[in-house]
Coordinates of C-alpha atoms in Angstrom, one line a residue:
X1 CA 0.0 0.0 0.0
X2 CA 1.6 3.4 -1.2
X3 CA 1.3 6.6 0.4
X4 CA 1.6 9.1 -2.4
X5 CA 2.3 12.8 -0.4
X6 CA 3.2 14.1 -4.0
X7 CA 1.6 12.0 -6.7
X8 CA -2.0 13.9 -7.6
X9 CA -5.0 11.0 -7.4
X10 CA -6.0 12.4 -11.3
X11 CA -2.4 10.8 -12.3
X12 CA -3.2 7.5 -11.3
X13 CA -6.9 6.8 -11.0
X14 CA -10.1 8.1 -12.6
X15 CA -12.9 8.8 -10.8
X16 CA -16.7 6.8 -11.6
X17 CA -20.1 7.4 -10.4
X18 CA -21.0 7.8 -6.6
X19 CA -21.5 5.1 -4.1
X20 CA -21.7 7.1 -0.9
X21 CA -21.8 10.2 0.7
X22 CA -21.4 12.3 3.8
X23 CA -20.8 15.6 5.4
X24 CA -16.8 15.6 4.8
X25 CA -16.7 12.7 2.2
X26 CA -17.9 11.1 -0.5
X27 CA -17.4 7.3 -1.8
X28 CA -16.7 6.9 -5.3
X29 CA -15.9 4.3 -7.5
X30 CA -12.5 4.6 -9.5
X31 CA -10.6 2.9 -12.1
X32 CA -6.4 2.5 -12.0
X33 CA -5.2 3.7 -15.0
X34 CA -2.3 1.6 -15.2
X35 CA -4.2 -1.8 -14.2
X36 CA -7.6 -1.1 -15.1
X37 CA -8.5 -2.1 -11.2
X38 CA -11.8 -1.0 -10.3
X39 CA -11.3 0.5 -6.2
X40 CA -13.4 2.5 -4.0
X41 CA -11.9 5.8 -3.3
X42 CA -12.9 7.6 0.0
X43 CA -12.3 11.5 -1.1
X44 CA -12.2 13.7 2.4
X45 CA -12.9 17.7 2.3
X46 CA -10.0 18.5 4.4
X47 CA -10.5 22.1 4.4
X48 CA -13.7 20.8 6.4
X49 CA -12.1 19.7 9.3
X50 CA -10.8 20.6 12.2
X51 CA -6.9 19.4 13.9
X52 CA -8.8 17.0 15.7
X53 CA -11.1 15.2 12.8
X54 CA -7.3 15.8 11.0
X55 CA -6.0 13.4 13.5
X56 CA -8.5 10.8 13.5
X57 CA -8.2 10.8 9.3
X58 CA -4.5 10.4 9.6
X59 CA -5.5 7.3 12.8
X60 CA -7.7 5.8 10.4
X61 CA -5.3 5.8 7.5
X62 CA -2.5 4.6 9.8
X63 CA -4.5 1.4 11.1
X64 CA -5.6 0.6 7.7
X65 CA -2.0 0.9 6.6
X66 CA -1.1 -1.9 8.9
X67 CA -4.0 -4.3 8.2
X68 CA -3.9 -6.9 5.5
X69 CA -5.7 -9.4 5.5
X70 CA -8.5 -11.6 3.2
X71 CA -11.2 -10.5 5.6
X72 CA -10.4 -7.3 6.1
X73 CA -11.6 -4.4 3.4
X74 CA -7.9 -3.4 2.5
X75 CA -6.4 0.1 2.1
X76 CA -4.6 0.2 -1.2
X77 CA -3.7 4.1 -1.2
X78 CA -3.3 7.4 0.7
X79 CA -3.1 10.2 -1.6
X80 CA -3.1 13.5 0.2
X81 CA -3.6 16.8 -2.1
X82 CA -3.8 20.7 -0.6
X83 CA -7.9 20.4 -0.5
X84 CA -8.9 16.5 -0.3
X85 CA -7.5 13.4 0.9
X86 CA -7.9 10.2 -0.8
X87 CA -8.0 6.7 0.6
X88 CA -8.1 3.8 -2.1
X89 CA -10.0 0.9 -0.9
X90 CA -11.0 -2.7 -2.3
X91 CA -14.5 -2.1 -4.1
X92 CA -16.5 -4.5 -2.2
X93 CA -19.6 -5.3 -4.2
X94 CA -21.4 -8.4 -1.7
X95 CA -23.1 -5.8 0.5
X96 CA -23.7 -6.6 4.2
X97 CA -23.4 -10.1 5.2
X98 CA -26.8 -10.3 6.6
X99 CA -28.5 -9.6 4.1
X100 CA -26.8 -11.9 2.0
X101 CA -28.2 -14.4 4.5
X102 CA -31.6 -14.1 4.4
X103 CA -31.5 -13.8 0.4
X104 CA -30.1 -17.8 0.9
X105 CA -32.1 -20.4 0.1
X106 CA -30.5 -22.4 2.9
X107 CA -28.7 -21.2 6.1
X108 CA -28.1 -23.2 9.2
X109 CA -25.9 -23.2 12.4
X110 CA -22.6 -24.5 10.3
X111 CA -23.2 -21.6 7.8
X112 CA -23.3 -19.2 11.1
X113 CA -20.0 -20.4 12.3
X114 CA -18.6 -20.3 9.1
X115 CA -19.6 -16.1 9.3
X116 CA -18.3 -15.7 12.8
X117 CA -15.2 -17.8 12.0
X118 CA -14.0 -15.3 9.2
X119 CA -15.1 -12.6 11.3
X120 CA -12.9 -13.7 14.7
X121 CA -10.3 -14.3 11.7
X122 CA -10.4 -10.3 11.1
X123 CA -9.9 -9.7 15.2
X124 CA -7.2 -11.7 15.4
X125 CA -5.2 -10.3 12.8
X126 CA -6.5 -6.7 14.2
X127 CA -5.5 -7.9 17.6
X128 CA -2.2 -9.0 16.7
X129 CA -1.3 -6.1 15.0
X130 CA -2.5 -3.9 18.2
X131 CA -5.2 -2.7 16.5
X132 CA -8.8 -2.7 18.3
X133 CA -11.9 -2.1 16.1
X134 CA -14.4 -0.6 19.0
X135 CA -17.3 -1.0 16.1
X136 CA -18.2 -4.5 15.3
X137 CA -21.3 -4.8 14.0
X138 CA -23.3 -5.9 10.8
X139 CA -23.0 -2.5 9.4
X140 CA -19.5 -2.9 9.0
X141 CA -19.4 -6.5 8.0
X142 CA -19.6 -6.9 4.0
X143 CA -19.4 -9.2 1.4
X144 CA -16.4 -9.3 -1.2
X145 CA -19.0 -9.9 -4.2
X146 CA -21.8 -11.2 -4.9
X147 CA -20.6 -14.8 -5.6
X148 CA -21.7 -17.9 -3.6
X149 CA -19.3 -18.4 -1.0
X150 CA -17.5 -14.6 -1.0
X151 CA -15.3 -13.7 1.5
X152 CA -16.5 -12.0 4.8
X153 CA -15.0 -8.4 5.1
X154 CA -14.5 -6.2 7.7
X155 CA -15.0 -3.0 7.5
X156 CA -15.1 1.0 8.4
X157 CA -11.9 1.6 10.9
X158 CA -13.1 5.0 11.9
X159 CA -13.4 3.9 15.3
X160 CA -10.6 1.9 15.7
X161 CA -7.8 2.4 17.9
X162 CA -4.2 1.3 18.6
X163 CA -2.6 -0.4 21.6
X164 CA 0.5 -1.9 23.1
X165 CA 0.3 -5.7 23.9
X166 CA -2.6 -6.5 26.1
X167 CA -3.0 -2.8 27.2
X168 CA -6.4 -2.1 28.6
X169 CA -7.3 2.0 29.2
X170 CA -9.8 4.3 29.2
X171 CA -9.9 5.3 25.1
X172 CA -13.6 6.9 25.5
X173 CA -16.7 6.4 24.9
X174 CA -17.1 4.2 21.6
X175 CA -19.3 1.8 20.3
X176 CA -22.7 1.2 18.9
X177 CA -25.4 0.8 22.0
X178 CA -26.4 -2.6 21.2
X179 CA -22.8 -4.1 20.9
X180 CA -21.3 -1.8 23.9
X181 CA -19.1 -3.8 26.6
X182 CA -19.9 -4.1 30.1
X183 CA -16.3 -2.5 30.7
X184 CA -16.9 0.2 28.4
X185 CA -20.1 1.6 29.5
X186 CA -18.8 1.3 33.3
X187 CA -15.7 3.3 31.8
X188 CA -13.7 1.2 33.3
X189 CA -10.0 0.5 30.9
X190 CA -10.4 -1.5 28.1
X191 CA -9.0 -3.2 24.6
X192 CA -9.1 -5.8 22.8
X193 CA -11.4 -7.8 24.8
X194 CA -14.4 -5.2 23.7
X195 CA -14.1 -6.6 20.4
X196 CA -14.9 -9.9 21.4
X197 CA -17.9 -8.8 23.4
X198 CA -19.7 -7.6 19.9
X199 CA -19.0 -10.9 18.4
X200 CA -20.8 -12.9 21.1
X201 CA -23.9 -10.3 20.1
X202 CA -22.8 -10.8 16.9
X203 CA -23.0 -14.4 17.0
X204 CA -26.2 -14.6 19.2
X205 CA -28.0 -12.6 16.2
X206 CA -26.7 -15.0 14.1
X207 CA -28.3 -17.9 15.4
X208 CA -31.6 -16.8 16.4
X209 CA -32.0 -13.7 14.4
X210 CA -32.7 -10.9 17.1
X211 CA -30.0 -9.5 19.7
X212 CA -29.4 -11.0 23.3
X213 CA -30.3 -7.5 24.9
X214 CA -32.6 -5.4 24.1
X215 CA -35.1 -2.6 25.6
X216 CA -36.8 0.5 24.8
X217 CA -35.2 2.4 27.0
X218 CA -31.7 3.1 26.4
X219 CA -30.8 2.9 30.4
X220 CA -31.9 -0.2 30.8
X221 CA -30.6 -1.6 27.9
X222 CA -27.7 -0.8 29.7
X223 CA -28.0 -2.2 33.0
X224 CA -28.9 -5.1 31.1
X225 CA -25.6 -5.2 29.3
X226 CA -23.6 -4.4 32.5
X227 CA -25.1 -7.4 34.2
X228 CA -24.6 -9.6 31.5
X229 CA -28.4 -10.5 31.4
X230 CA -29.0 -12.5 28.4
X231 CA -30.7 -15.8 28.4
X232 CA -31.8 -19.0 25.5
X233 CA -35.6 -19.1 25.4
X234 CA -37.7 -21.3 23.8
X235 CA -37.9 -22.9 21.3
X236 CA -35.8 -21.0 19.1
X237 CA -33.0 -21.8 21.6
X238 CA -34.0 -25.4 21.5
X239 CA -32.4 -26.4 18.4
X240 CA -29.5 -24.9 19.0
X241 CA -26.0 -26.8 20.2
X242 CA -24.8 -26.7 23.2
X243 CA -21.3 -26.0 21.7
X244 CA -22.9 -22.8 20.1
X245 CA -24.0 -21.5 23.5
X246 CA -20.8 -22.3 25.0
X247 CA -18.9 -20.4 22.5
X248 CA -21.5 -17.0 23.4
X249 CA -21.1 -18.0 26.8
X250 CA -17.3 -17.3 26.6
X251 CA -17.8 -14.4 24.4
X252 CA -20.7 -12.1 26.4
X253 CA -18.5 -12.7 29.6
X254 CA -19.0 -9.7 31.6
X255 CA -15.2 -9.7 33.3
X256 CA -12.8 -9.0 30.2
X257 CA -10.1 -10.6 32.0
X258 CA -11.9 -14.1 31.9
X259 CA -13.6 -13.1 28.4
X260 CA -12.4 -15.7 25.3
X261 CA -9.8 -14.6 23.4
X262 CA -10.3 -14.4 19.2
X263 CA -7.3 -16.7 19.3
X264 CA -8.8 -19.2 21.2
X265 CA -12.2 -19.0 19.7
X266 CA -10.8 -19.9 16.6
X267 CA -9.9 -23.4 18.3
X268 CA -13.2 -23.8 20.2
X269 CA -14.7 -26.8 18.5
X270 CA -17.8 -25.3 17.6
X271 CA -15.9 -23.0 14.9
X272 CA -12.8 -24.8 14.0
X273 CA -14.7 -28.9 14.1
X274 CA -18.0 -27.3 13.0
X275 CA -18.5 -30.3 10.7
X276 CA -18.7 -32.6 13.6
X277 CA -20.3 -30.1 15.9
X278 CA -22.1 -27.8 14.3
X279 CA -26.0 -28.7 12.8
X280 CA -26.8 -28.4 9.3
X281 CA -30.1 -28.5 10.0
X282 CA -31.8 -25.0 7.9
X283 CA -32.8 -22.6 10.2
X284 CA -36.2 -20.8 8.6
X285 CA -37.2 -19.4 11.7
X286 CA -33.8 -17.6 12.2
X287 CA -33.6 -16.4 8.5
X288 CA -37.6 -14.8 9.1
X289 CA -36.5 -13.3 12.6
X290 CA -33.1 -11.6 11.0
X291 CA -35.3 -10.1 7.8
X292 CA -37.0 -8.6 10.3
X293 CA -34.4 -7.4 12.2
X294 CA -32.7 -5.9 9.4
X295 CA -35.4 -3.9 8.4
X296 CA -35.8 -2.4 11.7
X297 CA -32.6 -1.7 12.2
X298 CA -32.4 -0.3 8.2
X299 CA -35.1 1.9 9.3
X300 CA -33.3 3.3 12.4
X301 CA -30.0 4.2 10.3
X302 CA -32.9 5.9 7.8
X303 CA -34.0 7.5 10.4
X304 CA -30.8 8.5 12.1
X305 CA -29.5 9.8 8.7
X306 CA -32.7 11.9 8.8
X307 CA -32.4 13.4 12.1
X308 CA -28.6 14.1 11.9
X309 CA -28.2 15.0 8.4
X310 CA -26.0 17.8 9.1
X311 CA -22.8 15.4 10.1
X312 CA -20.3 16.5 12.6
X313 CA -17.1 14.7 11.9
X314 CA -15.2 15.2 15.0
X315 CA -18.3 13.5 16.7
X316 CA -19.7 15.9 19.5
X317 CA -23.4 16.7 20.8
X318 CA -23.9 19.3 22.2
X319 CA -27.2 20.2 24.1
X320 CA -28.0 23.2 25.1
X321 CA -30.4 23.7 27.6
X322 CA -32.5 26.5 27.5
X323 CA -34.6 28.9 30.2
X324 CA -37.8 27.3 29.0
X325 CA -36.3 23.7 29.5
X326 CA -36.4 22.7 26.2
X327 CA -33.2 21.6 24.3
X328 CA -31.7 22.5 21.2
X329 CA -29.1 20.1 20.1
X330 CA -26.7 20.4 17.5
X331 CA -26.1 18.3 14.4
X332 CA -24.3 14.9 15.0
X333 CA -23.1 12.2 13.0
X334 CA -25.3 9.7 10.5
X335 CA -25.1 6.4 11.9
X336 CA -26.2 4.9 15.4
X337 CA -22.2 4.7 16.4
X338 CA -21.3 7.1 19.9
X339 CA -17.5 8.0 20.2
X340 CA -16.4 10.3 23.2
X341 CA -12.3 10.3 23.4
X342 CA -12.2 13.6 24.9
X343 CA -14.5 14.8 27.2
X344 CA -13.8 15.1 31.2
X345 CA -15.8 12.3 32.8
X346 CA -18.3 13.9 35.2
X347 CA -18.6 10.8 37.7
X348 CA -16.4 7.9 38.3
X349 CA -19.2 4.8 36.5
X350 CA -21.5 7.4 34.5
X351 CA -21.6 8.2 31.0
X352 CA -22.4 11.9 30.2
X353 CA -25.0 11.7 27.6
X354 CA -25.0 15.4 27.0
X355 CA -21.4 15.0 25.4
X356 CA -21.0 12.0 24.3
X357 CA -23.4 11.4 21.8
X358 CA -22.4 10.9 17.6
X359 CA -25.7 9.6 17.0
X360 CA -27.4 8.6 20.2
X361 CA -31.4 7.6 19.5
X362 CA -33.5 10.4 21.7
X363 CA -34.6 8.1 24.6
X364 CA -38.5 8.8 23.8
X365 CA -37.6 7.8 20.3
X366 CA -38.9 4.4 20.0
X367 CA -37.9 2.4 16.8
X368 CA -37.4 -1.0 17.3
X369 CA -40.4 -3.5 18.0
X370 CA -40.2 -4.8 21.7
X371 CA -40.7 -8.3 21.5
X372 CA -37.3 -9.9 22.0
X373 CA -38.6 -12.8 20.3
X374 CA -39.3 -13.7 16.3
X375 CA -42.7 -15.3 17.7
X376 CA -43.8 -12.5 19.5
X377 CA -43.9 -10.4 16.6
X378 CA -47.7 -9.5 14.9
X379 CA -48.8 -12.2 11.9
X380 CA -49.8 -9.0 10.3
X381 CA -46.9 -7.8 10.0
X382 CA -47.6 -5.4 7.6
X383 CA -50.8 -5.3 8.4
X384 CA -53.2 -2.3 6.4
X385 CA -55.2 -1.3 9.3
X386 CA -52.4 0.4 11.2
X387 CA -51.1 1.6 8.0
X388 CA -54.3 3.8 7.7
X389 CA -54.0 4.6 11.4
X390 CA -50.5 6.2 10.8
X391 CA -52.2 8.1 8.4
X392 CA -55.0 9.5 10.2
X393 CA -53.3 10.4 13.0
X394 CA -50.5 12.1 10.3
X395 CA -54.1 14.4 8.8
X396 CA -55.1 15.0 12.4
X397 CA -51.6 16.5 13.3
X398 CA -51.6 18.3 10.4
X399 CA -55.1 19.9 10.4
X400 CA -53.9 20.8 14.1
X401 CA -51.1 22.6 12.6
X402 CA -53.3 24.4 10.4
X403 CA -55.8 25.7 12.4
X404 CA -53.7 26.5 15.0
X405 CA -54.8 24.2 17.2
X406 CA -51.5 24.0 19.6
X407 CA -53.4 21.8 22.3
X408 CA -54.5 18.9 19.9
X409 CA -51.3 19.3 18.4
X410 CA -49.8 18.9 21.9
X411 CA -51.8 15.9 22.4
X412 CA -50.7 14.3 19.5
X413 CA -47.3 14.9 20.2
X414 CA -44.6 13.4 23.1
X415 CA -43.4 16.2 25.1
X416 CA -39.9 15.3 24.1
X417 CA -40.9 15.2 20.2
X418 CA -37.3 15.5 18.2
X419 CA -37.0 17.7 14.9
X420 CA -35.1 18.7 11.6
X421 CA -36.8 21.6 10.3
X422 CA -35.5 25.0 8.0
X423 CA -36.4 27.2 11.5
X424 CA -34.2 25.4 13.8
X425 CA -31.2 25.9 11.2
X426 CA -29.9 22.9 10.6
X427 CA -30.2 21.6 14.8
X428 CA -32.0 19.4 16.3
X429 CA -35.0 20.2 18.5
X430 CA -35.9 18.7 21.5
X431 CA -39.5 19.2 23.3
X432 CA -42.3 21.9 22.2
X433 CA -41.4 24.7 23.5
X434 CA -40.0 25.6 20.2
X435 CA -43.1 24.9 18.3
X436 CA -45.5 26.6 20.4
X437 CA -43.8 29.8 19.8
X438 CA -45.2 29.7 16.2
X439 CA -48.6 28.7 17.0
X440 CA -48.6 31.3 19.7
X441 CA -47.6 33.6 17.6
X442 CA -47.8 33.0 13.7
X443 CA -50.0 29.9 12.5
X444 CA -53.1 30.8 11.5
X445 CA -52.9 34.6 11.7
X446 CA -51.4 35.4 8.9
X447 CA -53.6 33.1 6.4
X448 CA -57.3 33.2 5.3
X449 CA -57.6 30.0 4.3
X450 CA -55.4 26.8 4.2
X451 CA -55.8 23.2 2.5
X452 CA -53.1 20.5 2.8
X453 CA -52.4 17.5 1.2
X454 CA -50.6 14.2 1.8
X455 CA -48.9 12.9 -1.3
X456 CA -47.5 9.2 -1.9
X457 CA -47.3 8.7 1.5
X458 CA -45.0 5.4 2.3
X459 CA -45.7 3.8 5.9
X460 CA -43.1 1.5 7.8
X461 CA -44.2 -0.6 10.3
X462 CA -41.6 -1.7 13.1
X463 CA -43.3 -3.9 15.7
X464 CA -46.7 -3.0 16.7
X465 CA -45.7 -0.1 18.5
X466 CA -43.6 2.1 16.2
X467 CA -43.8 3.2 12.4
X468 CA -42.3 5.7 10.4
X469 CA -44.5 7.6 7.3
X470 CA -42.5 9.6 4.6
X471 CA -44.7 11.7 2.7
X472 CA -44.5 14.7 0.0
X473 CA -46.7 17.8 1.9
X474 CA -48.4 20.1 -0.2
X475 CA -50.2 23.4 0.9
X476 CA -52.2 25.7 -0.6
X477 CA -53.1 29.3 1.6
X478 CA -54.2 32.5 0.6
X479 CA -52.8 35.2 2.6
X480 CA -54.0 38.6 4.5
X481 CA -53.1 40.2 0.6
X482 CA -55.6 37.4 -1.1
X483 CA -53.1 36.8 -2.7
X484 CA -52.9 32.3 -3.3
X485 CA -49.7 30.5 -2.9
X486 CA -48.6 26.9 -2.8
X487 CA -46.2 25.2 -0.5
X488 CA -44.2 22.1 -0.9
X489 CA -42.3 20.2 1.4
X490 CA -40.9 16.7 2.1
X491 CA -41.5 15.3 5.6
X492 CA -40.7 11.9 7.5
X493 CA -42.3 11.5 10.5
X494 CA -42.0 8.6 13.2
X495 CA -44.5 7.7 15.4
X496 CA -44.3 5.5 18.6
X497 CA -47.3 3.5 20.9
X498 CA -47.0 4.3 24.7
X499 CA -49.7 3.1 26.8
X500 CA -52.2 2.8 23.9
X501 CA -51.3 5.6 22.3
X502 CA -49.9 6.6 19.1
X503 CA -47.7 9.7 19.3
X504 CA -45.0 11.3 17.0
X505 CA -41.8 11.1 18.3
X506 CA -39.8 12.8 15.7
X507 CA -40.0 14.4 12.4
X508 CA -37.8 15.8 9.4
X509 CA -39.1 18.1 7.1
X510 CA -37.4 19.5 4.3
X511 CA -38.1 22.7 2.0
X512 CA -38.2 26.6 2.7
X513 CA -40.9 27.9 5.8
X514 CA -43.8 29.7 4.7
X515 CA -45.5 32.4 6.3
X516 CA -48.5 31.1 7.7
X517 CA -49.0 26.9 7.5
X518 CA -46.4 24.8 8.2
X519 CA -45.1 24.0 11.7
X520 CA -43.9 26.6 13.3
X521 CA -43.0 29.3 10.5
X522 CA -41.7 32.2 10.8
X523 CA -43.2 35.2 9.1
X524 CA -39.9 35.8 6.9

């Protein structure tokens, strides 16, 4: 792998269409000149970021420097120019491994331990090279194509930090929620045993199809964690070997010291005799449970994207609290992945969610259905009824809105509602505070008459107690003047059960504020 300080990336590759994008980067495919190698090229705004984000680009490049390996996504080159820096990848074209598995027309618990086999492979070659990912999870695990039998990749080193031998210390606050470490959320020291931790979840998903721990409520979720408090119920748990669970067992042990290895799990006999030990029996219900789980979990990135569009690279949230109690908080990063490295712990054991968030879910933002279990979920699924309830209580909020009608619209609402919208400039709101201004002030005062329409409304159910609608908003008004406009906006809007009762727990909307209709205007 070269690192070209002087060659210009035009010299030796040429750019092709887009294949991803964020606030500081964008993912592109290119073509070698000399070899006619198609590579993913990672192209970073420098003159976007700040000495810190600086350093964590050149950490990131460094690690990947070091790491070569069949299952890891390799760097090929580092081309730094006076605006952009380029890192050349391998163009990996499988997608995410699980959703290659549920595409399979046969999957079973030797296909699983031939997953978490190549991915303990990755770890151990990260491990012995003092490398420690801090961000396992089936985001970041990808498919080299889209053949039968591709290679499992790791991926996306963003996160990933160095260490010397077994080294454990505090490195901050990093992970994704679901696949945290006991260790790390008591920030306690770690290394490379929080790696391992995420493959036990990773492997538990893998078998059954849904994550050992799990609850609404982000707290808890952790206490859960902390504790270790994961069990094998019925019957899904039934057909599983005991090998399996003793494997998991090893993995999602809460003391790091006694934790498993990725060196030794590789010679448990559940991964490395898996043809004696393993069952080949196909696992349907697993394969149903994990569609399910990747749509949910699809849906939370969407979501996610949506409510942190405006990224912040160096990965801060800041809230500010005002006088009035509501928050305004600014822009974080896109994907569900926290990382705080610098901030000044506040209390020996507690995590300071005020700072340490890159894309913490708002704890009244419910997305994820809360049966733990694949049978608990509805039959209906995708059941109508509840589609056309999402979209009644959707015209409801909005006739609210244009009436003026701040206490139905209150009702409607959770107190701790979340929002993109042009009048917050690019933040994101907490509580309604911030929304009662307008009605108090603006919405319906300065229109005679308003009509709104919902177009090509699409409605995601997740569970049978949250769903997300995504809708194209059109209003007409006529103003004081008589004069008749029309209004367009995009809006996604995300709606949560508590108690019996549907209420909208955040929303995006896109498109320039009007005078009169639309939440919360301002008269510009």
């Amino acid at each position: 792998m070269a690192l070209n300080a002087t060659t210009r990336f035009s010299d030796n590759y040429e750019l092709k269409e887009e294949l991803g994008k964020g606030a500081f980067s964008i993912v592109r495919r290119c073509v070698q000149k000399s070899t006619g190698l198609e590579f993913a090229a990672k192209i970073i705004n420098t003159k976007k970021l700040s000495a810190r984000d600086f350093q964590k680009l050149e950490r990131e490049a460094r690690i990947c420097r070091k790491l070569q390996h069949p299952n890891i996504v390799r760097l090929h080159d580092s081309i730094q120019e006076e605006s952009f820096h380029y890192l050349v990848f391998d163009l990996v074209t499988g997608g995410e491994l699980f959703e290659d598995i549920v595409a399979r027309e046969f999957y079973s618990e030797a296909d699983a331990s031939h997953c978490i086999q190549q991915i303990l492979e990755s770890v151990n070659h990260c491990h012995q090279n003092g490398v420690v990912h801090r961000d396992l999870k089936p985001e970041n695990l990808l498919l080299a194509s889209k053949a039968k039998g591709a290679a499992v990749k790791l991926a996306d080193f963003g996160l990933a930090i160095e260490v010397q031998g077994e080294q454990q210390a505090w490195f901050g606050f990093a992970g994704t929620p679901g696949y945290l470490s006991p260790e790390v959320l008591k920030k306690e020291p770690y290394g490379k045993p929080v790696d391992i931790w995420a493959c036990g979840v990773i492997l538990y998903i893998l078998l059954v199809g849904y994550p050992p721990f799990w609850d609404e409520d982000q707290h808890r979720l952790y206490a859960q964690i902390k504790a270790g408090a994961y069990d094998y119920p019925s019957p899904e748990w039934d057909t599983v070997t005991p090998e399996a669970k003793n494997l998991i067992n090893q993995m999602l042990t809460v003391n790091p010291a006694k934790r498993i290895t990725a060196a030794e799990a590789l010679k448990h006999p559940w991964i490395c005799q898996r043809e004696r030990v393993a069952s080949v029996v196909h696992r349907q219900e697993t394969v149903d449970c994990l569609k399910k789980f990747n749509a949910r979990r699809k849906l939370k990135g969407a979501i996610l994207t949506t409510m942190l569009a405006t990224r912040n690279f160096s990965s801060r949230s800041i809230i500010n609290k005002k006088s009035d109690g509501s928050n305004v908080k600014e822009s974080t990063d896109s994907s569900t992945t926290i990382e705080e490295d610098d901030v000044k712990e506040k209390s020996k054991g507690v995590v300071d969610r005020s700072s340490t968030v890159i894309a913490k879910e708002p704890e009244d933002v419910r997305l994820t259905a809360t049966a733990k279990t694949c049978s608990q979920l509805p039959s209906n699924w995708n059941g109508s009824a509840r589609k056309q309830e999402i979209l009644k209580l959707t015209e409801q909020l909005l006739e609210a809105i244009s009436a003026g009608d701040y206490e139905t619209y209150a009702k409607i609402c959770d107190p701790h509602v979340t929002s993109f919208e042009p009048e917050a400039l690019g933040n994101l709101v907490e509580g309604l505070e911030f929304h009662k201004f307008f009605f108090d002030n603006l919405l319906g005062k300065n229109c005679k008459s308003i009509n709104t329409l919902i177009l090509n409304p699409h409605i995601h159910l997740m569970g049978e107690d949250a769903a997300c609608i995504a809708y194209v908003r059109l209003t007409q008004f006529v103003d004081k003047q008589g004069q008749a406009h029309t209004q367009q906006n995009e809006e996604t809007r995300v709606w949560y059960r508590r108690d019996g009762k549907w209420l909208n727990v955040h929303f995006h909307r896109s498109g320039a504020s009007t005078p009169c209709t639309l939440p919360y205007h301002q008269n510009k």
